[in-house]
Amino acid sequence: MAWWKAWVEQEGISVKGSPHFNPEPDAETLYKAMKGIGTNEQALIDVLTKRSSLQRQQIAKAFKAQFGKDLTETLKSELSGNFEKVMVALMYPPYRYEAKELHDAMKGIGTKEGVIIEILASRTKSQLQEIMKAYEEDYGSSLEEDIRADTSGYLERVLVCLLQGSRDDVSRVVDPALALQDAQDLYAAGEKIQGTDEMKFITILCTRSATHLLRVFEEYEKIAGKSIEDSIKSETHGSLEQAMLTVVKCTRNLHSYFAERLYRAMKGLGTHDRTLIRIIVSRSEIDLNLIKCQFQKMYGKTLSSMITPWKQNVKEMDPRASVGCLTRFRFAKALGL
């Protein structure tokens, strides 16, 4: 399923909310789970991962009305580590959460460009508009201006171009002649010449609709004798290469893109927990189940089996690592992974 359909498919939703929802008892359950010494983490999971984002906002209001405390701040004070990050992430309305991830990616020393590329390349125009609105409300500055201030060169141009959301096209009508011309222009801007006309790549990849680009990619391969991905890898490098490849991957299959992001976050030494948390939380009410299916097709194993080392003897692990695994295990099971 390509990225450009701004939809919510029932079979793709992992967190659907409670059909018999009442925020007051849920608020009381959460309060009791964090009252006194220790925290009943399972009770938090049972409530927060089985309610929709909208229902969680209502629980937060009921929590403050009943106990005079901010639920998110209470979670922060009672929890720690990745479990805290997961529970707090669940408490953010979707667009505010993505705005926070973008803000955190740009604050401090260094910029986490991969996070910015992931979000901007995979969202629709309407989603990007909501993220920009949330960003300005929460941080008092323009997302576009902050991206311009924090990045430079061709990467800055790609990100600002993606932020405009120009790739949406609900009509899905493709002009074959224009697609052929774009393919020829891409070839002329890269493989055909010494050096690369990066702006031509940026203009076509970041402003054309996904349906149009799919046709362009077909025509390009006929002309160049290689895929657009291979040409991007040979013609560009670094963050610009990453950004262009992400656009292509999201155009071809959004669920494959997120499946690959999840796999790479868990492959090799260490685990990029923040990437796991961001994708699982942000896609849980959109298409997480479809991402799970694609993950299994691509890697021959379930997403859950990689998030949680089911057969690993945690007693042989570093104690801190085993706690992280158990947290991911509970979280994975709660979201039906």
Short mmCIF file of N, CA, C and O in Angstrom, two decimals, residues 259 263 291-306:
data_model
loop_
_atom_site.label_atom_id
_atom_site.label_comp_id
_atom_site.label_asym_id
_atom_site.label_seq_id
_atom_site.Cartn_x
_atom_site.Cartn_y
_atom_site.Cartn_z
N ALA A 259 8.54 -1.48 7.98
CA ALA A 259 9.03 -2.81 8.38
C ALA A 259 10.56 -2.82 8.37
O ALA A 259 11.20 -3.35 9.28
N TYR A 263 13.14 -3.33 11.48
CA TYR A 263 14.14 -4.40 11.43
C TYR A 263 15.54 -3.85 11.69
O TYR A 263 16.30 -4.41 12.48
N ILE A 291 1.79 -3.34 8.72
CA ILE A 291 3.25 -3.32 8.81
C ILE A 291 3.75 -4.65 9.36
O ILE A 291 4.75 -5.20 8.89
N LYS A 292 3.04 -5.18 10.37
CA LYS A 292 3.40 -6.48 10.93
C LYS A 292 3.38 -7.57 9.87
O LYS A 292 4.29 -8.40 9.79
N CYS A 293 2.34 -7.59 9.06
CA CYS A 293 2.23 -8.59 7.99
C CYS A 293 3.37 -8.46 6.99
O CYS A 293 3.96 -9.46 6.56
N GLN A 294 3.67 -7.23 6.63
CA GLN A 294 4.76 -6.99 5.68
C GLN A 294 6.11 -7.38 6.28
O GLN A 294 6.98 -7.94 5.59
N PHE A 295 6.28 -7.13 7.56
CA PHE A 295 7.51 -7.49 8.27
C PHE A 295 7.75 -8.99 8.17
O PHE A 295 8.86 -9.45 7.86
N GLN A 296 6.70 -9.78 8.41
CA GLN A 296 6.83 -11.23 8.37
C GLN A 296 7.14 -11.72 6.96
O GLN A 296 7.93 -12.65 6.76
N LYS A 297 6.53 -11.09 5.95
CA LYS A 297 6.81 -11.46 4.56
C LYS A 297 8.27 -11.19 4.20
O LYS A 297 8.91 -11.97 3.51
N MET A 298 8.78 -10.06 4.68
CA MET A 298 10.12 -9.64 4.29
C MET A 298 11.22 -10.38 5.04
O MET A 298 12.28 -10.68 4.47
N TYR A 299 10.98 -10.71 6.31
CA TYR A 299 12.07 -11.24 7.15
C TYR A 299 11.80 -12.64 7.68
O TYR A 299 12.65 -13.20 8.39
N GLY A 300 10.65 -13.23 7.35
CA GLY A 300 10.38 -14.61 7.73
C GLY A 300 10.21 -14.84 9.20
O GLY A 300 10.33 -15.97 9.68
N LYS A 301 9.94 -13.79 9.94
CA LYS A 301 9.69 -13.89 11.38
C LYS A 301 8.75 -12.78 11.80
O LYS A 301 8.62 -11.77 11.09
N THR A 302 8.09 -12.97 12.91
CA THR A 302 7.13 -11.95 13.35
C THR A 302 7.87 -10.78 13.99
O THR A 302 8.98 -10.93 14.50
N LEU A 303 7.22 -9.64 13.95
CA LEU A 303 7.77 -8.45 14.60
C LEU A 303 7.95 -8.70 16.09
O LEU A 303 8.96 -8.32 16.69
N SER A 304 6.98 -9.37 16.69
CA SER A 304 7.05 -9.66 18.12
C SER A 304 8.26 -10.50 18.47
O SER A 304 8.93 -10.27 19.48
N SER A 305 8.57 -11.49 17.64
CA SER A 305 9.69 -12.38 17.94
C SER A 305 11.03 -11.66 17.90
O SER A 305 12.00 -12.09 18.53
N MET A 306 11.09 -10.54 17.18
CA MET A 306 12.33 -9.77 17.16
C MET A 306 12.35 -8.73 18.27
O MET A 306 13.40 -8.44 18.83
#
